[in-house]
PDB file of C-alpha atoms in Angstrom:
ATOM      1  CA  UNK A   1      11.723 -13.902   2.722  1.00 79.00           C
ATOM      2  CA  UNK A   2      12.763 -15.744  -0.380  1.00 89.00           C
ATOM      3  CA  UNK A   3      10.126 -18.318  -1.622  1.00 86.00           C
ATOM      4  CA  UNK A   4      10.453 -21.468  -3.619  1.00 84.00           C
ATOM      5  CA  UNK A   5       8.808 -19.660  -6.528  1.00 87.00           C
ATOM      6  CA  UNK A   6      11.699 -17.224  -6.676  1.00 90.00           C
ATOM      7  CA  UNK A   7      14.444 -19.961  -6.845  1.00 88.00           C
ATOM      8  CA  UNK A   8      14.447 -20.242 -10.699  1.00 87.00           C
ATOM      9  CA  UNK A   9      15.137 -16.549 -11.060  1.00 89.00           C
ATOM     10  CA  UNK A  10      18.103 -16.739  -8.679  1.00 90.00           C
ATOM     11  CA  UNK A  11      20.419 -18.720 -11.063  1.00 82.00           C
ATOM     12  CA  UNK A  12      23.605 -16.870 -11.005  1.00 88.00           C
ATOM     13  CA  UNK A  13      21.988 -13.665  -9.942  1.00 93.00           C
ATOM     14  CA  UNK A  14      23.961 -10.980  -8.265  1.00 94.00           C
ATOM     15  CA  UNK A  15      23.842 -10.919  -4.498  1.00 94.00           C
ATOM     16  CA  UNK A  16      24.083  -7.454  -2.540  1.00 95.00           C
ATOM     17  CA  UNK A  17      23.851  -6.167   1.049  1.00 94.00           C
ATOM     18  CA  UNK A  18      21.022  -4.049   2.050  1.00 92.00           C
ATOM     19  CA  UNK A  19      23.455  -1.154   1.556  1.00 92.00           C
ATOM     20  CA  UNK A  20      23.897  -1.932  -2.082  1.00 92.00           C
ATOM     21  CA  UNK A  21      27.485  -3.545  -1.844  1.00 92.00           C
ATOM     22  CA  UNK A  22      27.994  -6.382  -4.220  1.00 91.00           C
ATOM     23  CA  UNK A  23      28.889  -9.802  -2.767  1.00 91.00           C
ATOM     24  CA  UNK A  24      29.012 -11.814  -5.530  1.00 91.00           C
ATOM     25  CA  UNK A  25      26.533 -14.367  -7.417  1.00 91.00           C
ATOM     26  CA  UNK A  26      24.276 -17.125  -6.280  1.00 92.00           C
ATOM     27  CA  UNK A  27      25.951 -20.485  -6.568  1.00 89.00           C
ATOM     28  CA  UNK A  28      23.222 -22.579  -5.119  1.00 89.00           C
ATOM     29  CA  UNK A  29      20.511 -22.648  -2.512  1.00 91.00           C
ATOM     30  CA  UNK A  30      20.050 -25.128   0.387  1.00 89.00           C
ATOM     31  CA  UNK A  31      16.290 -25.921   1.069  1.00 87.00           C
ATOM     32  CA  UNK A  32      15.036 -27.422   4.196  1.00 83.00           C
ATOM     33  CA  UNK A  33      14.124 -31.095   3.776  1.00 79.00           C
ATOM     34  CA  UNK A  34      11.241 -30.799   6.304  1.00 77.00           C
ATOM     35  CA  UNK A  35       9.592 -27.386   5.475  1.00 79.00           C
ATOM     36  CA  UNK A  36      10.596 -26.957   1.977  1.00 80.00           C
ATOM     37  CA  UNK A  37      11.671 -23.502   2.727  1.00 85.00           C
ATOM     38  CA  UNK A  38      14.879 -22.079   1.164  1.00 90.00           C
ATOM     39  CA  UNK A  39      17.193 -21.597   4.252  1.00 90.00           C
ATOM     40  CA  UNK A  40      20.779 -20.776   2.962  1.00 91.00           C
ATOM     41  CA  UNK A  41      22.371 -19.418  -0.213  1.00 92.00           C
ATOM     42  CA  UNK A  42      25.948 -20.081  -1.210  1.00 91.00           C
ATOM     43  CA  UNK A  43      27.442 -16.911  -2.671  1.00 91.00           C
ATOM     44  CA  UNK A  44      30.760 -16.928  -4.691  1.00 88.00           C
ATOM     45  CA  UNK A  45      32.747 -14.183  -6.063  1.00 83.00           C
ATOM     46  CA  UNK A  46      36.022 -15.191  -7.782  1.00 71.00           C
ATOM     47  CA  UNK A  47      37.112 -11.639  -8.405  1.00 71.00           C
ATOM     48  CA  UNK A  48      37.183 -10.670  -4.847  1.00 65.00           C
ATOM     49  CA  UNK A  49      38.478 -13.968  -3.618  1.00 64.00           C
ATOM     50  CA  UNK A  50      35.407 -14.947  -1.836  1.00 63.00           C
ATOM     51  CA  UNK A  51      35.474 -18.739  -2.661  1.00 70.00           C
ATOM     52  CA  UNK A  52      31.936 -19.393  -1.303  1.00 82.00           C
ATOM     53  CA  UNK A  53      30.178 -18.358   1.731  1.00 88.00           C
ATOM     54  CA  UNK A  54      26.635 -19.458   3.186  1.00 91.00           C
ATOM     55  CA  UNK A  55      24.236 -16.727   4.145  1.00 93.00           C
ATOM     56  CA  UNK A  56      20.791 -17.242   5.597  1.00 93.00           C
ATOM     57  CA  UNK A  57      17.825 -16.412   3.417  1.00 93.00           C
ATOM     58  CA  UNK A  58      15.312 -15.987   6.416  1.00 88.00           C
ATOM     59  CA  UNK A  59      15.306 -12.151   5.992  1.00 91.00           C
ATOM     60  CA  UNK A  60      16.678 -11.867   2.343  1.00 95.00           C
ATOM     61  CA  UNK A  61      14.564 -10.130  -0.334  1.00 95.00           C
ATOM     62  CA  UNK A  62      14.276 -10.362  -4.078  1.00 95.00           C
ATOM     63  CA  UNK A  63      14.696  -6.884  -5.544  1.00 93.00           C
ATOM     64  CA  UNK A  64      15.109  -5.842  -9.208  1.00 89.00           C
ATOM     65  CA  UNK A  65      16.565  -9.169 -10.344  1.00 92.00           C
ATOM     66  CA  UNK A  66      18.974  -9.707  -7.486  1.00 94.00           C
ATOM     67  CA  UNK A  67      19.341 -11.033  -4.046  1.00 96.00           C
ATOM     68  CA  UNK A  68      19.522  -8.615  -1.087  1.00 97.00           C
ATOM     69  CA  UNK A  69      20.752  -9.888   2.368  1.00 96.00           C
ATOM     70  CA  UNK A  70      20.570  -7.893   5.498  1.00 95.00           C
ATOM     71  CA  UNK A  71      24.158  -8.566   6.775  1.00 95.00           C
ATOM     72  CA  UNK A  72      27.314  -6.432   6.403  1.00 93.00           C
ATOM     73  CA  UNK A  73      30.153  -7.564   4.171  1.00 89.00           C
ATOM     74  CA  UNK A  74      32.456  -7.930   7.147  1.00 90.00           C
ATOM     75  CA  UNK A  75      30.123 -10.398   9.045  1.00 93.00           C
ATOM     76  CA  UNK A  76      29.626 -12.442   5.882  1.00 90.00           C
ATOM     77  CA  UNK A  77      33.410 -12.663   5.207  1.00 85.00           C
ATOM     78  CA  UNK A  78      33.930 -13.932   8.695  1.00 88.00           C
ATOM     79  CA  UNK A  79      31.339 -16.668   8.497  1.00 87.00           C
ATOM     80  CA  UNK A  80      32.311 -20.207   9.235  1.00 83.00           C
ATOM     81  CA  UNK A  81      33.005 -22.161   6.018  1.00 72.00           C
ATOM     82  CA  UNK A  82      33.541 -18.921   4.159  1.00 60.00           C
ATOM     83  CA  UNK A  83      36.851 -19.864   2.707  1.00 52.00           C
ATOM     84  CA  UNK A  84      36.326 -23.581   2.882  1.00 53.00           C
ATOM     85  CA  UNK A  85      34.516 -26.075   0.627  1.00 57.00           C
ATOM     86  CA  UNK A  86      31.862 -27.414   2.781  1.00 59.00           C
ATOM     87  CA  UNK A  87      30.357 -29.357  -0.123  1.00 61.00           C
ATOM     88  CA  UNK A  88      26.866 -29.223  -1.210  1.00 67.00           C
ATOM     89  CA  UNK A  89      25.363 -29.539   2.159  1.00 72.00           C
ATOM     90  CA  UNK A  90      25.840 -28.426   5.681  1.00 79.00           C
ATOM     91  CA  UNK A  91      26.018 -30.643   8.610  1.00 79.00           C
ATOM     92  CA  UNK A  92      23.705 -29.790  11.616  1.00 79.00           C
ATOM     93  CA  UNK A  93      26.696 -28.770  13.416  1.00 81.00           C
ATOM     94  CA  UNK A  94      27.847 -26.470  10.650  1.00 84.00           C
ATOM     95  CA  UNK A  95      24.466 -25.075  10.442  1.00 84.00           C
ATOM     96  CA  UNK A  96      24.176 -24.336  14.108  1.00 85.00           C
ATOM     97  CA  UNK A  97      27.473 -22.587  13.943  1.00 88.00           C
ATOM     98  CA  UNK A  98      26.330 -20.405  11.086  1.00 90.00           C
ATOM     99  CA  UNK A  99      23.071 -19.522  12.931  1.00 89.00           C
ATOM    100  CA  UNK A 100      25.018 -18.408  15.970  1.00 91.00           C
ATOM    101  CA  UNK A 101      27.395 -16.336  13.718  1.00 94.00           C
ATOM    102  CA  UNK A 102      24.575 -14.466  12.061  1.00 94.00           C
ATOM    103  CA  UNK A 103      22.487 -14.201  15.198  1.00 91.00           C
ATOM    104  CA  UNK A 104      19.420 -16.076  13.509  1.00 88.00           C
ATOM    105  CA  UNK A 105      16.965 -18.310  15.324  1.00 78.00           C
ATOM    106  CA  UNK A 106      17.160 -22.040  14.251  1.00 70.00           C
ATOM    107  CA  UNK A 107      14.353 -22.950  12.052  1.00 60.00           C
ATOM    108  CA  UNK A 108      13.794 -25.987  14.353  1.00 60.00           C
ATOM    109  CA  UNK A 109      13.078 -23.723  17.333  1.00 61.00           C
ATOM    110  CA  UNK A 110      10.599 -21.790  15.020  1.00 57.00           C
ATOM    111  CA  UNK A 111       8.795 -24.994  13.926  1.00 53.00           C
ATOM    112  CA  UNK A 112       8.415 -26.002  17.644  1.00 51.00           C
ATOM    113  CA  UNK A 113       7.191 -22.517  18.590  1.00 51.00           C
ATOM    114  CA  UNK A 114       4.320 -22.731  15.990  1.00 51.00           C
ATOM    115  CA  UNK A 115       1.011 -23.670  17.664  1.00 49.00           C
ATOM    116  CA  UNK A 116       0.531 -27.435  17.683  1.00 47.00           C
ATOM    117  CA  UNK A 117       3.425 -28.032  15.395  1.00 48.00           C
ATOM    118  CA  UNK A 118       6.667 -29.717  16.584  1.00 46.00           C
ATOM    119  CA  UNK A 119       9.133 -32.365  15.721  1.00 43.00           C
ATOM    120  CA  UNK A 120       6.783 -35.201  16.776  1.00 42.00           C
ATOM    121  CA  UNK A 121       4.318 -34.215  13.941  1.00 43.00           C
ATOM    122  CA  UNK A 122       6.958 -34.152  11.292  1.00 46.00           C
ATOM    123  CA  UNK A 123       8.513 -37.624  10.400  1.00 46.00           C
ATOM    124  CA  UNK A 124      11.500 -36.388   8.654  1.00 49.00           C
ATOM    125  CA  UNK A 125      12.298 -34.050  11.356  1.00 50.00           C
ATOM    126  CA  UNK A 126      11.820 -36.550  14.069  1.00 49.00           C
ATOM    127  CA  UNK A 127      14.098 -39.036  12.405  1.00 51.00           C
ATOM    128  CA  UNK A 128      16.804 -36.387  12.006  1.00 49.00           C
ATOM    129  CA  UNK A 129      16.341 -35.450  15.731  1.00 49.00           C
ATOM    130  CA  UNK A 130      16.448 -38.881  17.056  1.00 51.00           C
ATOM    131  CA  UNK A 131      19.243 -40.206  14.730  1.00 50.00           C
ATOM    132  CA  UNK A 132      21.811 -37.382  15.284  1.00 49.00           C
ATOM    133  CA  UNK A 133      22.591 -37.595  19.037  1.00 49.00           C
ATOM    134  CA  UNK A 134      26.258 -37.069  19.117  1.00 48.00           C
ATOM    135  CA  UNK A 135      26.454 -37.393  15.255  1.00 47.00           C
ATOM    136  CA  UNK A 136      25.449 -33.690  14.272  1.00 48.00           C
ATOM    137  CA  UNK A 137      28.681 -33.280  12.168  1.00 48.00           C
ATOM    138  CA  UNK A 138      27.568 -36.071   9.848  1.00 49.00           C
ATOM    139  CA  UNK A 139      23.787 -35.490   9.162  1.00 52.00           C
ATOM    140  CA  UNK A 140      22.013 -32.774   7.267  1.00 58.00           C
ATOM    141  CA  UNK A 141      18.353 -31.744   7.008  1.00 60.00           C
ATOM    142  CA  UNK A 142      19.080 -29.574   3.975  1.00 65.00           C
ATOM    143  CA  UNK A 143      19.193 -30.421   0.209  1.00 59.00           C
ATOM    144  CA  UNK A 144      20.937 -28.371  -2.453  1.00 69.00           C
ATOM    145  CA  UNK A 145      18.783 -26.828  -5.226  1.00 71.00           C
ATOM    146  CA  UNK A 146      20.493 -25.325  -8.286  1.00 61.00           C
ATOM    147  CA  UNK A 147      18.372 -22.311  -9.161  1.00 60.00           C
ATOM    148  CA  UNK A 148      16.814 -22.355 -12.532  1.00 56.00           C
ATOM    149  CA  UNK A 149      17.167 -26.102 -12.973  1.00 49.00           C
TER     150      UNK A 149
END
């Protein structure tokens, strides 16, 4: 798992699959507004035409100065928002789409599963949950972080 302490070193670093295939370089990271955990990385590669794709950081590793993600190239290239400019944030609806695509459990489910924790204890998360019914396309719980800045 990538930690906040590793973010500065990720500025423009190379991103690879766990099989060593180069994906491109880190453009920016999206950090969860509630937990502070790095959740998504935006990877770009102008030479291959990969205009920008979001990849979950939950099972990613930092190895020898580059990011290693546990997903095959084909899955990453087919990800929602792969060829689109989704802006600097993901809406909750886009994020749910990406979670499904990668087969990753939503962090909100993990927070609720932790003993005694849950949406009611976290003010920001509670406000997001209550304020988004039917509006998930317009609200984000993530904030962009430029690694190294």
